[in-house]
């Protein structure tokens, strides 16, 4: 699932979206640098009453690479940043692009061949349901 919301776009490192994947929280293994990892909570709306999101976003303070997100609302799940994973990931047989209403014009995938599902906002199913449907839940 590719997310084009403004927060994912800004933390993705330049592609205009973040690849959202799902993992079981108790399987996360940080093999080096765990003592220096930092976290923050993104602000969705920076108006007079800012809306701070529920996810803690973890990153490396040395290189600023985004590593994973975690929410106490769903403690069994971890949301790793796909490009931070060293092991090989399977190529999905289909993809979904979400939050296209927030996509930057230069990164908007509408009209391109290849994406099987596109949503202006969030789809009617969760990331967990997508993984179950595509038999990618480990």
PDB file of C-alpha atoms in Angstrom:
ATOM      1  CA  UNK A   1       0.000   0.000   0.000  1.00  0.00           C
ATOM      2  CA  UNK A   2       1.475   3.340  -1.042  1.00  0.00           C
ATOM      3  CA  UNK A   3       0.395   6.308   1.057  1.00  0.00           C
ATOM      4  CA  UNK A   4       0.483   9.767  -0.536  1.00  0.00           C
ATOM      5  CA  UNK A   5      -0.594  11.786   2.528  1.00  0.00           C
ATOM      6  CA  UNK A   6       1.507  14.848   3.291  1.00  0.00           C
ATOM      7  CA  UNK A   7       3.188  13.228   6.305  1.00  0.00           C
ATOM      8  CA  UNK A   8       4.199  10.067   4.433  1.00  0.00           C
ATOM      9  CA  UNK A   9       5.279  12.132   1.426  1.00  0.00           C
ATOM     10  CA  UNK A  10       7.566  14.242   3.633  1.00  0.00           C
ATOM     11  CA  UNK A  11       9.092  11.304   5.516  1.00  0.00           C
ATOM     12  CA  UNK A  12       9.582   9.094   2.455  1.00  0.00           C
ATOM     13  CA  UNK A  13      12.802  10.603   1.209  1.00  0.00           C
ATOM     14  CA  UNK A  14      11.695  11.868  -2.173  1.00  0.00           C
ATOM     15  CA  UNK A  15       9.394   9.423  -3.963  1.00  0.00           C
ATOM     16  CA  UNK A  16       6.198  11.226  -3.043  1.00  0.00           C
ATOM     17  CA  UNK A  17       4.769   8.311  -1.059  1.00  0.00           C
ATOM     18  CA  UNK A  18       5.597   5.769   1.643  1.00  0.00           C
ATOM     19  CA  UNK A  19       5.237   2.015   1.184  1.00  0.00           C
ATOM     20  CA  UNK A  20       3.122   0.799   4.100  1.00  0.00           C
ATOM     21  CA  UNK A  21       3.784  -2.724   5.244  1.00  0.00           C
ATOM     22  CA  UNK A  22       2.706  -4.539   8.353  1.00  0.00           C
ATOM     23  CA  UNK A  23       4.609  -6.775  10.740  1.00  0.00           C
ATOM     24  CA  UNK A  24       4.027  -8.438  14.073  1.00  0.00           C
ATOM     25  CA  UNK A  25       5.471  -6.149  16.743  1.00  0.00           C
ATOM     26  CA  UNK A  26       7.044  -8.988  18.711  1.00  0.00           C
ATOM     27  CA  UNK A  27       9.138 -10.001  15.672  1.00  0.00           C
ATOM     28  CA  UNK A  28      11.012  -6.689  15.360  1.00  0.00           C
ATOM     29  CA  UNK A  29      14.738  -7.154  15.966  1.00  0.00           C
ATOM     30  CA  UNK A  30      17.054  -4.152  16.052  1.00  0.00           C
ATOM     31  CA  UNK A  31      20.518  -5.633  15.676  1.00  0.00           C
ATOM     32  CA  UNK A  32      22.589  -2.440  15.997  1.00  0.00           C
ATOM     33  CA  UNK A  33      22.035   1.107  17.229  1.00  0.00           C
ATOM     34  CA  UNK A  34      18.927   0.445  19.301  1.00  0.00           C
ATOM     35  CA  UNK A  35      20.281   2.665  22.057  1.00  0.00           C
ATOM     36  CA  UNK A  36      20.330   5.754  19.821  1.00  0.00           C
ATOM     37  CA  UNK A  37      17.008   5.384  17.955  1.00  0.00           C
ATOM     38  CA  UNK A  38      14.673   8.368  18.455  1.00  0.00           C
ATOM     39  CA  UNK A  39      10.946   8.806  17.938  1.00  0.00           C
ATOM     40  CA  UNK A  40       8.417  11.571  17.357  1.00  0.00           C
ATOM     41  CA  UNK A  41       4.713  11.984  16.678  1.00  0.00           C
ATOM     42  CA  UNK A  42       3.742  13.767  13.493  1.00  0.00           C
ATOM     43  CA  UNK A  43       1.330  16.684  13.553  1.00  0.00           C
ATOM     44  CA  UNK A  44      -1.522  16.320  11.070  1.00  0.00           C
ATOM     45  CA  UNK A  45      -2.993  19.786  11.361  1.00  0.00           C
ATOM     46  CA  UNK A  46      -0.762  22.673  12.371  1.00  0.00           C
ATOM     47  CA  UNK A  47      -3.621  25.139  12.867  1.00  0.00           C
ATOM     48  CA  UNK A  48      -4.454  26.859  16.159  1.00  0.00           C
ATOM     49  CA  UNK A  49      -5.254  23.467  17.728  1.00  0.00           C
ATOM     50  CA  UNK A  50      -2.680  21.010  16.289  1.00  0.00           C
ATOM     51  CA  UNK A  51      -3.731  17.377  15.877  1.00  0.00           C
ATOM     52  CA  UNK A  52      -0.902  15.069  16.967  1.00  0.00           C
ATOM     53  CA  UNK A  53      -1.173  11.600  15.457  1.00  0.00           C
ATOM     54  CA  UNK A  54      -1.221   8.419  17.548  1.00  0.00           C
ATOM     55  CA  UNK A  55       1.782   6.726  15.920  1.00  0.00           C
ATOM     56  CA  UNK A  56       5.298   6.963  17.265  1.00  0.00           C
ATOM     57  CA  UNK A  57       7.623   7.216  14.247  1.00  0.00           C
ATOM     58  CA  UNK A  58      11.092   5.844  14.919  1.00  0.00           C
ATOM     59  CA  UNK A  59      14.166   7.085  13.081  1.00  0.00           C
ATOM     60  CA  UNK A  60      17.963   7.051  13.154  1.00  0.00           C
ATOM     61  CA  UNK A  61      19.254  10.372  14.546  1.00  0.00           C
ATOM     62  CA  UNK A  62      22.579   9.936  12.750  1.00  0.00           C
ATOM     63  CA  UNK A  63      21.270   9.675   9.178  1.00  0.00           C
ATOM     64  CA  UNK A  64      17.585  10.631   9.771  1.00  0.00           C
ATOM     65  CA  UNK A  65      16.313   7.455   8.098  1.00  0.00           C
ATOM     66  CA  UNK A  66      12.740   6.589   9.022  1.00  0.00           C
ATOM     67  CA  UNK A  67      12.696   3.030  10.418  1.00  0.00           C
ATOM     68  CA  UNK A  68       9.209   2.089  11.604  1.00  0.00           C
ATOM     69  CA  UNK A  69       5.998   3.340  13.188  1.00  0.00           C
ATOM     70  CA  UNK A  70       4.175   1.935  16.196  1.00  0.00           C
ATOM     71  CA  UNK A  71       0.825   2.761  17.758  1.00  0.00           C
ATOM     72  CA  UNK A  72      -0.325   1.755  21.239  1.00  0.00           C
ATOM     73  CA  UNK A  73      -3.800   1.598  19.684  1.00  0.00           C
ATOM     74  CA  UNK A  74      -2.701  -1.583  17.831  1.00  0.00           C
ATOM     75  CA  UNK A  75       0.095  -2.999  20.030  1.00  0.00           C
ATOM     76  CA  UNK A  76       0.380  -6.273  18.097  1.00  0.00           C
ATOM     77  CA  UNK A  77       1.504  -4.474  14.897  1.00  0.00           C
ATOM     78  CA  UNK A  78       4.589  -2.623  13.740  1.00  0.00           C
ATOM     79  CA  UNK A  79       4.719  -0.589  10.529  1.00  0.00           C
ATOM     80  CA  UNK A  80       8.264  -0.860   9.160  1.00  0.00           C
ATOM     81  CA  UNK A  81       9.528   1.450   6.458  1.00  0.00           C
ATOM     82  CA  UNK A  82      10.082  -0.899   3.521  1.00  0.00           C
ATOM     83  CA  UNK A  83      13.398   0.584   2.423  1.00  0.00           C
ATOM     84  CA  UNK A  84      14.848   0.153   5.934  1.00  0.00           C
ATOM     85  CA  UNK A  85      14.451  -3.635   5.810  1.00  0.00           C
ATOM     86  CA  UNK A  86      17.617  -5.519   4.894  1.00  0.00           C
ATOM     87  CA  UNK A  87      16.003  -8.893   4.147  1.00  0.00           C
ATOM     88  CA  UNK A  88      14.376  -9.562   0.786  1.00  0.00           C
ATOM     89  CA  UNK A  89      10.672  -8.647   0.547  1.00  0.00           C
ATOM     90  CA  UNK A  90       8.259 -10.409  -1.805  1.00  0.00           C
ATOM     91  CA  UNK A  91       6.952  -8.371  -4.725  1.00  0.00           C
ATOM     92  CA  UNK A  92       3.178  -8.010  -4.265  1.00  0.00           C
ATOM     93  CA  UNK A  93       0.985  -9.179  -7.121  1.00  0.00           C
ATOM     94  CA  UNK A  94      -1.102  -6.027  -6.739  1.00  0.00           C
ATOM     95  CA  UNK A  95      -0.768  -2.666  -5.082  1.00  0.00           C
ATOM     96  CA  UNK A  96      -2.995   0.023  -3.662  1.00  0.00           C
ATOM     97  CA  UNK A  97      -2.400   3.769  -3.572  1.00  0.00           C
ATOM     98  CA  UNK A  98      -4.139   5.650  -0.770  1.00  0.00           C
ATOM     99  CA  UNK A  99      -4.645   9.292   0.221  1.00  0.00           C
ATOM    100  CA  UNK A 100      -4.428  10.426  -3.407  1.00  0.00           C
ATOM    101  CA  UNK A 101      -6.401  13.541  -2.482  1.00  0.00           C
ATOM    102  CA  UNK A 102      -3.211  14.678  -0.725  1.00  0.00           C
ATOM    103  CA  UNK A 103      -0.779  13.608  -3.447  1.00  0.00           C
ATOM    104  CA  UNK A 104       1.649  16.204  -4.763  1.00  0.00           C
ATOM    105  CA  UNK A 105       1.004  16.904  -8.463  1.00  0.00           C
ATOM    106  CA  UNK A 106       4.507  15.730  -9.401  1.00  0.00           C
ATOM    107  CA  UNK A 107       3.953  12.338  -7.688  1.00  0.00           C
ATOM    108  CA  UNK A 108       0.263  11.666  -8.447  1.00  0.00           C
ATOM    109  CA  UNK A 109      -0.024   8.131  -9.900  1.00  0.00           C
ATOM    110  CA  UNK A 110      -3.575   8.496 -11.255  1.00  0.00           C
ATOM    111  CA  UNK A 111      -3.558   7.661 -14.922  1.00  0.00           C
ATOM    112  CA  UNK A 112      -0.407   5.529 -14.739  1.00  0.00           C
ATOM    113  CA  UNK A 113      -0.568   1.852 -15.616  1.00  0.00           C
ATOM    114  CA  UNK A 114       0.128  -0.673 -12.894  1.00  0.00           C
ATOM    115  CA  UNK A 115      -1.715   0.230  -9.709  1.00  0.00           C
ATOM    116  CA  UNK A 116      -4.655  -2.080  -9.187  1.00  0.00           C
ATOM    117  CA  UNK A 117      -6.515   0.035  -6.623  1.00  0.00           C
ATOM    118  CA  UNK A 118      -6.582   3.793  -5.993  1.00  0.00           C
ATOM    119  CA  UNK A 119      -8.271   5.684  -3.170  1.00  0.00           C
ATOM    120  CA  UNK A 120      -8.719   9.415  -2.621  1.00  0.00           C
ATOM    121  CA  UNK A 121      -8.543   8.811   1.129  1.00  0.00           C
ATOM    122  CA  UNK A 122      -8.315   5.607   3.163  1.00  0.00           C
ATOM    123  CA  UNK A 123      -9.749   2.400   1.668  1.00  0.00           C
ATOM    124  CA  UNK A 124     -12.657   0.592   3.273  1.00  0.00           C
ATOM    125  CA  UNK A 125     -10.254  -2.107   4.482  1.00  0.00           C
ATOM    126  CA  UNK A 126      -7.271  -1.951   6.845  1.00  0.00           C
ATOM    127  CA  UNK A 127      -3.623  -2.660   6.147  1.00  0.00           C
ATOM    128  CA  UNK A 128      -4.054  -5.899   8.103  1.00  0.00           C
ATOM    129  CA  UNK A 129      -6.991  -6.913   5.875  1.00  0.00           C
ATOM    130  CA  UNK A 130      -4.922  -6.155   2.733  1.00  0.00           C
ATOM    131  CA  UNK A 131      -2.122  -8.409   4.011  1.00  0.00           C
ATOM    132  CA  UNK A 132      -4.586 -11.193   4.849  1.00  0.00           C
ATOM    133  CA  UNK A 133      -6.301 -10.906   1.446  1.00  0.00           C
ATOM    134  CA  UNK A 134      -2.969 -11.184  -0.389  1.00  0.00           C
ATOM    135  CA  UNK A 135      -1.654 -13.910   1.946  1.00  0.00           C
ATOM    136  CA  UNK A 136       1.262 -11.674   2.990  1.00  0.00           C
ATOM    137  CA  UNK A 137       0.617 -11.611   6.736  1.00  0.00           C
ATOM    138  CA  UNK A 138       3.546 -13.358   8.397  1.00  0.00           C
TER     139      UNK A 138
END
